[in-house]
Structure formats: C-alpha cells, structure tokens
mmCIF file of N, CA and C in Angstrom:
data_model
loop_
_atom_site.group_PDB
_atom_site.id
_atom_site.type_symbol
_atom_site.label_atom_id
_atom_site.label_comp_id
_atom_site.label_asym_id
_atom_site.label_seq_id
_atom_site.Cartn_x
_atom_site.Cartn_y
_atom_site.Cartn_z
ATOM 1 N N MET H 1 -2.011 63.438 15.310
ATOM 2 C CA MET H 1 -2.140 64.704 16.445
ATOM 3 C C MET H 1 -3.357 65.540 17.227
ATOM 4 N N ASP H 2 -2.175 65.833 17.981
ATOM 5 C CA ASP H 2 -2.649 66.338 19.362
ATOM 6 C C ASP H 2 -4.252 67.167 19.444
ATOM 7 N N LEU H 3 -5.062 67.071 19.858
ATOM 8 C CA LEU H 3 -6.211 68.366 19.946
ATOM 9 C C LEU H 3 -5.388 69.319 19.951
ATOM 10 N N ILE H 4 -4.575 70.156 21.064
ATOM 11 C CA ILE H 4 -3.638 70.651 20.842
ATOM 12 C C ILE H 4 -2.069 71.043 20.875
ATOM 13 N N GLU H 5 -1.539 71.248 22.069
ATOM 14 C CA GLU H 5 0.340 71.234 21.019
ATOM 15 C C GLU H 5 -0.210 72.267 22.798
ATOM 16 N N VAL H 6 1.222 72.017 23.195
ATOM 17 C CA VAL H 6 1.342 71.413 25.586
ATOM 18 C C VAL H 6 3.136 71.888 24.455
ATOM 19 N N THR H 7 4.198 73.284 24.435
ATOM 20 C CA THR H 7 4.783 73.749 24.297
ATOM 21 C C THR H 7 5.929 72.812 25.744
ATOM 22 N N PRO H 8 7.067 72.729 26.152
ATOM 23 C CA PRO H 8 7.485 72.125 27.027
ATOM 24 C C PRO H 8 7.582 73.362 28.558
ATOM 25 N N ALA H 9 7.988 74.678 27.791
ATOM 26 C CA ALA H 9 7.858 75.535 28.577
ATOM 27 C C ALA H 9 6.216 75.799 29.265
ATOM 28 N N ALA H 10 4.956 75.791 28.740
ATOM 29 C CA ALA H 10 3.982 76.221 28.920
ATOM 30 C C ALA H 10 4.019 74.448 29.550
ATOM 31 N N GLN H 11 3.965 73.062 29.771
ATOM 32 C CA GLN H 11 4.278 72.553 30.596
ATOM 33 C C GLN H 11 4.253 72.893 31.773
ATOM 34 N N ALA H 12 5.021 72.992 32.111
ATOM 35 C CA ALA H 12 6.802 73.016 33.363
ATOM 36 C C ALA H 12 5.050 73.880 34.374
ATOM 37 N N LYS H 13 5.261 74.952 34.069
ATOM 38 C CA LYS H 13 4.218 76.231 34.272
ATOM 39 C C LYS H 13 2.969 75.104 34.445
ATOM 40 N N ILE H 14 2.590 74.755 33.763
ATOM 41 C CA ILE H 14 0.863 73.935 34.033
ATOM 42 C C ILE H 14 1.479 73.011 35.103
ATOM 43 N N GLU H 15 2.758 72.489 35.957
ATOM 44 C CA GLU H 15 2.407 71.560 36.436
ATOM 45 C C GLU H 15 2.939 72.015 37.929
ATOM 46 N N ALA H 16 2.981 73.313 37.671
ATOM 47 C CA ALA H 16 3.930 74.144 38.386
ATOM 48 C C ALA H 16 3.027 74.576 39.265
ATOM 49 N N LEU H 17 1.775 74.647 38.662
ATOM 50 C CA LEU H 17 0.224 75.428 38.518
ATOM 51 C C LEU H 17 -0.725 75.310 39.282
ATOM 52 N N ARG H 18 -0.775 73.304 38.711
ATOM 53 C CA ARG H 18 -1.739 72.386 38.951
ATOM 54 C C ARG H 18 -2.167 71.912 40.376
ATOM 55 N N ALA H 19 -0.858 71.228 41.582
ATOM 56 C CA ALA H 19 -1.426 70.764 42.452
ATOM 57 C C ALA H 19 -1.605 72.124 43.426
ATOM 58 N N ALA H 20 -1.763 72.967 43.788
ATOM 59 C CA ALA H 20 -2.517 74.006 43.993
ATOM 60 C C ALA H 20 -3.569 73.894 43.886
ATOM 61 N N ALA H 21 -4.084 73.996 42.363
ATOM 62 C CA ALA H 21 -5.878 73.489 42.312
ATOM 63 C C ALA H 21 -5.976 72.199 42.258
ATOM 64 N N ALA H 22 -5.124 71.767 42.393
ATOM 65 C CA ALA H 22 -6.110 70.022 42.453
ATOM 66 C C ALA H 22 -6.378 70.032 43.610
ATOM 67 N N GLU H 23 -5.985 70.779 44.830
ATOM 68 C CA GLU H 23 -6.302 70.629 46.244
ATOM 69 C C GLU H 23 -7.821 71.662 46.595
ATOM 70 N N GLN H 24 -7.913 71.911 46.110
ATOM 71 C CA GLN H 24 -8.890 72.933 45.472
ATOM 72 C C GLN H 24 -10.060 72.762 44.900
ATOM 73 N N GLY H 25 -9.972 70.785 45.224
ATOM 74 C CA GLY H 25 -11.052 70.602 43.759
ATOM 75 C C GLY H 25 -11.707 70.446 41.941
ATOM 76 N N ASN H 26 -9.573 71.253 41.816
ATOM 77 C CA ASN H 26 -10.139 71.863 40.490
ATOM 78 C C ASN H 26 -8.608 70.878 39.431
ATOM 79 N N PRO H 27 -9.950 69.688 39.068
ATOM 80 C CA PRO H 27 -7.654 69.131 39.069
ATOM 81 C C PRO H 27 -7.798 69.140 37.476
ATOM 82 N N TYR H 28 -8.248 69.706 36.523
ATOM 83 C CA TYR H 28 -8.535 70.279 34.745
ATOM 84 C C TYR H 28 -7.536 71.045 35.113
ATOM 85 N N LEU H 29 -6.947 71.753 33.389
ATOM 86 C CA LEU H 29 -7.009 72.660 32.829
ATOM 87 C C LEU H 29 -7.514 73.026 32.072
ATOM 88 N N ARG H 30 -8.666 73.787 32.357
ATOM 89 C CA ARG H 30 -9.719 74.165 30.759
ATOM 90 C C ARG H 30 -9.583 75.529 30.441
ATOM 91 N N LEU H 31 -8.649 74.707 28.886
ATOM 92 C CA LEU H 31 -8.383 75.982 28.269
ATOM 93 C C LEU H 31 -10.101 76.332 27.398
ATOM 94 N N GLY H 32 -10.297 77.381 26.692
ATOM 95 C CA GLY H 32 -11.611 78.171 26.441
ATOM 96 C C GLY H 32 -11.356 79.532 24.944
ATOM 97 N N ALA H 33 -12.553 79.974 24.942
ATOM 98 C CA ALA H 33 -12.167 80.299 23.732
ATOM 99 C C ALA H 33 -13.848 81.450 23.237
ATOM 100 N N ARG H 34 -13.747 82.492 23.716
ATOM 101 C CA ARG H 34 -14.816 84.051 23.366
ATOM 102 C C ARG H 34 -14.516 84.651 22.723
ATOM 103 N N GLY H 35 -15.682 84.897 21.894
ATOM 104 C CA GLY H 35 -16.048 85.142 21.040
ATOM 105 C C GLY H 35 -14.883 85.474 19.702
ATOM 106 N N GLY H 36 -14.840 86.224 18.189
ATOM 107 C CA GLY H 36 -14.356 84.813 16.850
ATOM 108 C C GLY H 36 -15.923 85.560 16.240
ATOM 109 N N GLY H 37 -16.935 86.353 15.957
ATOM 110 C CA GLY H 37 -17.573 86.306 15.832
ATOM 111 C C GLY H 37 -17.735 87.366 15.188
ATOM 112 N N CYS H 38 -17.957 88.362 13.065
ATOM 113 C CA CYS H 38 -18.148 89.514 12.998
ATOM 114 C C CYS H 38 -16.780 89.906 13.164
ATOM 115 N N GLY H 39 -16.458 89.423 12.710
ATOM 116 C CA GLY H 39 -15.182 90.182 12.911
ATOM 117 C C GLY H 39 -14.262 91.014 13.607
ATOM 118 N N VAL H 40 -15.068 89.806 15.114
ATOM 119 C CA VAL H 40 -14.385 90.233 16.414
ATOM 120 C C VAL H 40 -13.505 89.108 16.795
ATOM 121 N N ALA H 41 -12.149 89.112 17.354
ATOM 122 C CA ALA H 41 -10.732 88.168 17.912
ATOM 123 C C ALA H 41 -10.865 87.819 18.538
ATOM 124 N N VAL H 42 -10.871 86.574 18.449
ATOM 125 C CA VAL H 42 -11.008 85.412 19.276
ATOM 126 C C VAL H 42 -10.445 85.464 20.326
ATOM 127 N N THR H 43 -10.839 85.245 21.578
ATOM 128 C CA THR H 43 -10.568 85.376 22.913
ATOM 129 C C THR H 43 -9.885 83.717 24.120
ATOM 130 N N TYR H 44 -9.114 83.876 24.072
ATOM 131 C CA TYR H 44 -8.033 83.031 24.698
ATOM 132 C C TYR H 44 -8.945 82.753 25.842
ATOM 133 N N TYR H 45 -8.239 81.610 26.658
ATOM 134 C CA TYR H 45 -8.358 82.012 28.854
ATOM 135 C C TYR H 45 -8.091 80.819 28.643
ATOM 136 N N LEU H 46 -8.017 80.285 29.966
ATOM 137 C CA LEU H 46 -7.480 78.539 30.793
ATOM 138 C C LEU H 46 -6.959 79.221 32.218
ATOM 139 N N GLY H 47 -7.614 78.026 32.860
ATOM 140 C CA GLY H 47 -7.917 77.792 34.546
ATOM 141 C C GLY H 47 -7.609 76.688 34.731
ATOM 142 N N PHE H 48 -8.100 76.828 35.889
ATOM 143 C CA PHE H 48 -8.313 74.459 36.356
ATOM 144 C C PHE H 48 -9.709 74.803 36.762
ATOM 145 N N ASP H 49 -10.070 73.604 36.861
ATOM 146 C CA ASP H 49 -11.982 73.676 36.975
ATOM 147 C C ASP H 49 -11.659 72.559 36.748
ATOM 148 N N LYS H 50 -13.524 72.038 37.489
ATOM 149 C CA LYS H 50 -13.892 70.528 37.147
ATOM 150 C C LYS H 50 -14.527 70.109 36.074
ATOM 151 N N ALA H 51 -14.619 69.440 35.477
ATOM 152 C CA ALA H 51 -15.307 68.240 33.387
ATOM 153 C C ALA H 51 -16.646 68.374 34.589
ATOM 154 N N GLU H 52 -17.922 69.384 32.804
ATOM 155 C CA GLU H 52 -18.840 69.290 33.179
ATOM 156 C C GLU H 52 -20.012 68.338 32.667
ATOM 157 N N ALA H 53 -21.388 68.013 32.233
ATOM 158 C CA ALA H 53 -21.568 67.488 31.513
ATOM 159 C C ALA H 53 -20.803 68.125 29.957
ATOM 160 N N THR H 54 -21.245 69.192 29.987
ATOM 161 C CA THR H 54 -20.963 69.405 28.352
ATOM 162 C C THR H 54 -18.869 70.125 27.915
ATOM 163 N N ASP H 55 -18.193 68.963 28.624
ATOM 164 C CA ASP H 55 -16.926 69.096 28.930
ATOM 165 C C ASP H 55 -16.616 67.985 27.702
ATOM 166 N N GLN H 56 -15.087 67.962 26.736
ATOM 167 C CA GLN H 56 -15.045 67.143 26.121
ATOM 168 C C GLN H 56 -13.362 67.087 26.970
ATOM 169 N N VAL H 57 -13.098 65.854 27.629
ATOM 170 C CA VAL H 57 -12.326 65.817 28.826
ATOM 171 C C VAL H 57 -11.230 63.966 28.121
ATOM 172 N N PHE H 58 -9.531 65.212 27.881
ATOM 173 C CA PHE H 58 -8.269 65.320 26.980
ATOM 174 C C PHE H 58 -7.194 64.905 27.925
ATOM 175 N N SER H 59 -6.713 64.425 27.793
ATOM 176 C CA SER H 59 -4.792 64.455 28.157
ATOM 177 C C SER H 59 -3.850 64.726 27.018
ATOM 178 N N VAL H 60 -3.099 66.040 27.290
ATOM 179 C CA VAL H 60 -2.219 66.365 25.751
ATOM 180 C C VAL H 60 -0.672 66.144 27.260
ATOM 181 N N ALA H 61 0.370 65.968 26.987
ATOM 182 C CA ALA H 61 1.894 65.711 26.961
ATOM 183 C C ALA H 61 0.957 65.621 28.415
ATOM 184 N N GLY H 62 0.373 64.725 29.109
ATOM 185 C CA GLY H 62 0.443 64.736 30.713
ATOM 186 C C GLY H 62 -0.228 64.777 31.579
ATOM 187 N N ILE H 63 -1.558 65.854 30.157
ATOM 188 C CA ILE H 63 -1.875 67.448 31.240
ATOM 189 C C ILE H 63 -3.098 67.268 30.806
ATOM 190 N N ASP H 64 -3.755 66.631 31.609
ATOM 191 C CA ASP H 64 -6.222 66.365 32.288
ATOM 192 C C ASP H 64 -6.137 67.280 31.925
ATOM 193 N N CYS H 65 -7.042 67.390 31.006
ATOM 194 C CA CYS H 65 -7.519 68.973 30.322
ATOM 195 C C CYS H 65 -9.076 69.109 29.646
ATOM 196 N N ILE H 66 -10.147 69.487 29.756
ATOM 197 C CA ILE H 66 -11.081 70.292 29.292
ATOM 198 C C ILE H 66 -11.898 70.961 28.481
ATOM 199 N N ILE H 67 -12.486 70.734 27.373
ATOM 200 C CA ILE H 67 -12.696 71.776 26.504
ATOM 201 C C ILE H 67 -14.501 72.058 26.542
ATOM 202 N N ASN H 68 -14.889 73.386 26.381
ATOM 203 C CA ASN H 68 -16.904 72.821 26.364
ATOM 204 C C ASN H 68 -17.074 72.428 24.721
ATOM 205 N N LYS H 69 -17.223 71.162 24.898
ATOM 206 C CA LYS H 69 -17.369 70.425 23.324
ATOM 207 C C LYS H 69 -18.239 72.182 22.261
ATOM 208 N N GLY H 70 -18.825 73.135 22.869
ATOM 209 C CA GLY H 70 -18.961 73.880 22.309
ATOM 210 C C GLY H 70 -17.942 75.258 21.135
ATOM 211 N N GLN H 71 -17.084 74.775 21.978
ATOM 212 C CA GLN H 71 -15.425 75.202 21.536
ATOM 213 C C GLN H 71 -14.333 74.291 20.939
ATOM 214 N N LEU H 72 -14.957 73.443 20.378
ATOM 215 C CA LEU H 72 -13.903 72.616 20.287
ATOM 216 C C LEU H 72 -13.211 72.866 18.407
ATOM 217 N N MET H 73 -13.723 72.904 17.463
ATOM 218 C CA MET H 73 -13.522 73.721 16.342
ATOM 219 C C MET H 73 -12.936 75.704 16.798
ATOM 220 N N GLN H 74 -12.441 75.902 17.808
ATOM 221 C CA GLN H 74 -12.031 77.508 17.671
ATOM 222 C C GLN H 74 -10.159 76.942 18.376
ATOM 223 N N LEU H 75 -10.258 75.736 19.644
ATOM 224 C CA LEU H 75 -8.921 75.236 19.478
ATOM 225 C C LEU H 75 -8.151 74.334 19.433
ATOM 226 N N GLN H 76 -9.384 73.810 17.555
ATOM 227 C CA GLN H 76 -8.718 72.884 17.998
ATOM 228 C C GLN H 76 -7.289 73.307 17.162
ATOM 229 N N GLY H 77 -5.829 72.849 17.409
ATOM 230 C CA GLY H 77 -4.946 72.790 16.476
ATOM 231 C C GLY H 77 -4.222 73.993 17.179
ATOM 232 N N ILE H 78 -4.369 74.945 18.486
ATOM 233 C CA ILE H 78 -4.246 75.877 19.001
ATOM 234 C C ILE H 78 -2.710 75.349 19.560
ATOM 235 N N ARG H 79 -1.052 75.982 19.528
ATOM 236 C CA ARG H 79 -0.335 75.415 19.641
ATOM 237 C C ARG H 79 -0.445 76.991 21.240
ATOM 238 N N LEU H 80 -0.082 75.976 22.507
ATOM 239 C CA LEU H 80 0.350 76.662 24.152
ATOM 240 C C LEU H 80 1.268 76.833 24.324
ATOM 241 N N ASP H 81 1.444 77.848 24.593
ATOM 242 C CA ASP H 81 3.551 78.525 25.027
ATOM 243 C C ASP H 81 2.925 79.469 26.174
ATOM 244 N N TYR H 82 3.972 79.227 26.981
ATOM 245 C CA TYR H 82 4.435 80.386 27.892
ATOM 246 C C TYR H 82 5.656 81.080 28.156
ATOM 247 N N LEU H 83 5.113 82.351 27.874
ATOM 248 C CA LEU H 83 6.563 83.124 27.585
ATOM 249 C C LEU H 83 7.311 83.797 29.240
ATOM 250 N N GLU H 84 8.521 84.247 29.960
ATOM 251 C CA GLU H 84 8.681 84.806 30.776
ATOM 252 C C GLU H 84 9.368 85.344 30.116
ATOM 253 N N THR H 85 9.788 86.724 29.786
ATOM 254 C CA THR H 85 11.352 87.606 29.801
ATOM 255 C C THR H 85 11.214 88.402 31.430
ATOM 256 N N ASP H 86 12.400 90.125 30.968
ATOM 257 C CA ASP H 86 12.178 90.326 32.059
ATOM 258 C C ASP H 86 10.892 91.190 32.127
ATOM 259 N N SER H 87 10.594 91.176 30.576
ATOM 260 C CA SER H 87 8.961 92.452 30.536
ATOM 261 C C SER H 87 8.019 92.197 30.323
ATOM 262 N N GLU H 88 7.578 90.735 30.678
ATOM 263 C CA GLU H 88 6.738 89.986 30.346
ATOM 264 C C GLU H 88 6.104 88.486 30.977
ATOM 265 N N GLN H 89 5.324 88.023 30.962
ATOM 266 C CA GLN H 89 5.264 86.960 31.669
ATOM 267 C C GLN H 89 4.374 86.101 31.476
ATOM 268 N N GLY H 90 4.223 85.098 31.414
ATOM 269 C CA GLY H 90 2.500 84.228 30.497
ATOM 270 C C GLY H 90 2.031 84.218 29.430
ATOM 271 N N PHE H 91 0.748 82.600 30.232
ATOM 272 C CA PHE H 91 0.463 82.050 28.821
ATOM 273 C C PHE H 91 0.085 82.945 27.620
ATOM 274 N N GLN H 92 0.525 82.177 26.412
ATOM 275 C CA GLN H 92 0.378 82.987 25.075
ATOM 276 C C GLN H 92 -0.008 81.701 24.081
ATOM 277 N N PHE H 93 -1.951 81.415 23.123
ATOM 278 C CA PHE H 93 -2.383 80.600 22.192
ATOM 279 C C PHE H 93 -2.047 81.520 21.161
ATOM 280 N N ILE H 94 -0.968 80.423 20.197
ATOM 281 C CA ILE H 94 -0.541 80.169 19.109
ATOM 282 C C ILE H 94 -1.955 80.142 18.444
ATOM 283 N N PRO H 95 -3.228 80.603 16.466
ATOM 284 C CA PRO H 95 -3.614 79.756 16.537
ATOM 285 C C PRO H 95 -2.232 79.199 15.278
ATOM 286 N N ALA H 96 -3.013 77.798 14.822
ATOM 287 C CA ALA H 96 -2.846 76.861 13.876
ATOM 288 C C ALA H 96 -2.142 78.000 12.473
ATOM 289 N N ALA H 97 -2.850 78.361 11.907
ATOM 290 C CA ALA H 97 -2.731 78.541 10.663
ATOM 291 C C ALA H 97 -1.147 79.911 11.056
ATOM 292 N N VAL H 98 -0.493 80.396 12.517
ATOM 293 C CA VAL H 98 0.576 80.944 12.441
ATOM 294 C C VAL H 98 0.867 80.118 12.662
ATOM 295 N N SER H 99 1.390 79.013 12.955
ATOM 296 C CA SER H 99 2.338 78.215 13.746
ATOM 297 C C SER H 99 3.472 77.968 12.717
#
C-alpha cells in the first residue's frame, strides 16, 4: 500500500502544474497537514518545494513527493483527488476513514 493514493484526476492536474514548479527550482510535490489537536480539524495542504533534511521523500503514481517526517501519521492512507465542476475546482484530501 502506498503512503497516499493519488487519483487519476489529481495526477493529471499535478502533472500540468509540475513543469513550471520544477523550472523555479521546486521539483517535489509537498503534502502536509496542520492542526488536528484538541478537537481542531486537520487542514491539509500541497505545493511544490525542495526537500529538506526533515522530509520523507517517496514516489507515488510517478510523482516525486515529500512530507515532513513529523506529519507522516496524519497523511498516511489519505486519498488525494482533484475536482473540477462548473461551480468549484480544487484538490481534495480524503481521509482513510472516509474513503
């Protein structure tokens, strides 16, 4: 099992964005999570970045990714999807318990 699952829709959108990010010196897709303590909801985020010493580097669906090692447990089993409709568009993080 992969650390995270990336749907085909999310993979296509990431691929479309990755070339520009790599040209700017940010070759990795960074996935992260903030919050989650004392009843506060977890906020997930993504972007393109350079790897740091505190990051876990891995590949999923042909995408080179990084996650801060301190956030691995919050992201394990997450499914990353991309939704684009007439009224909304964006990445969705779907926790393992919901999927």
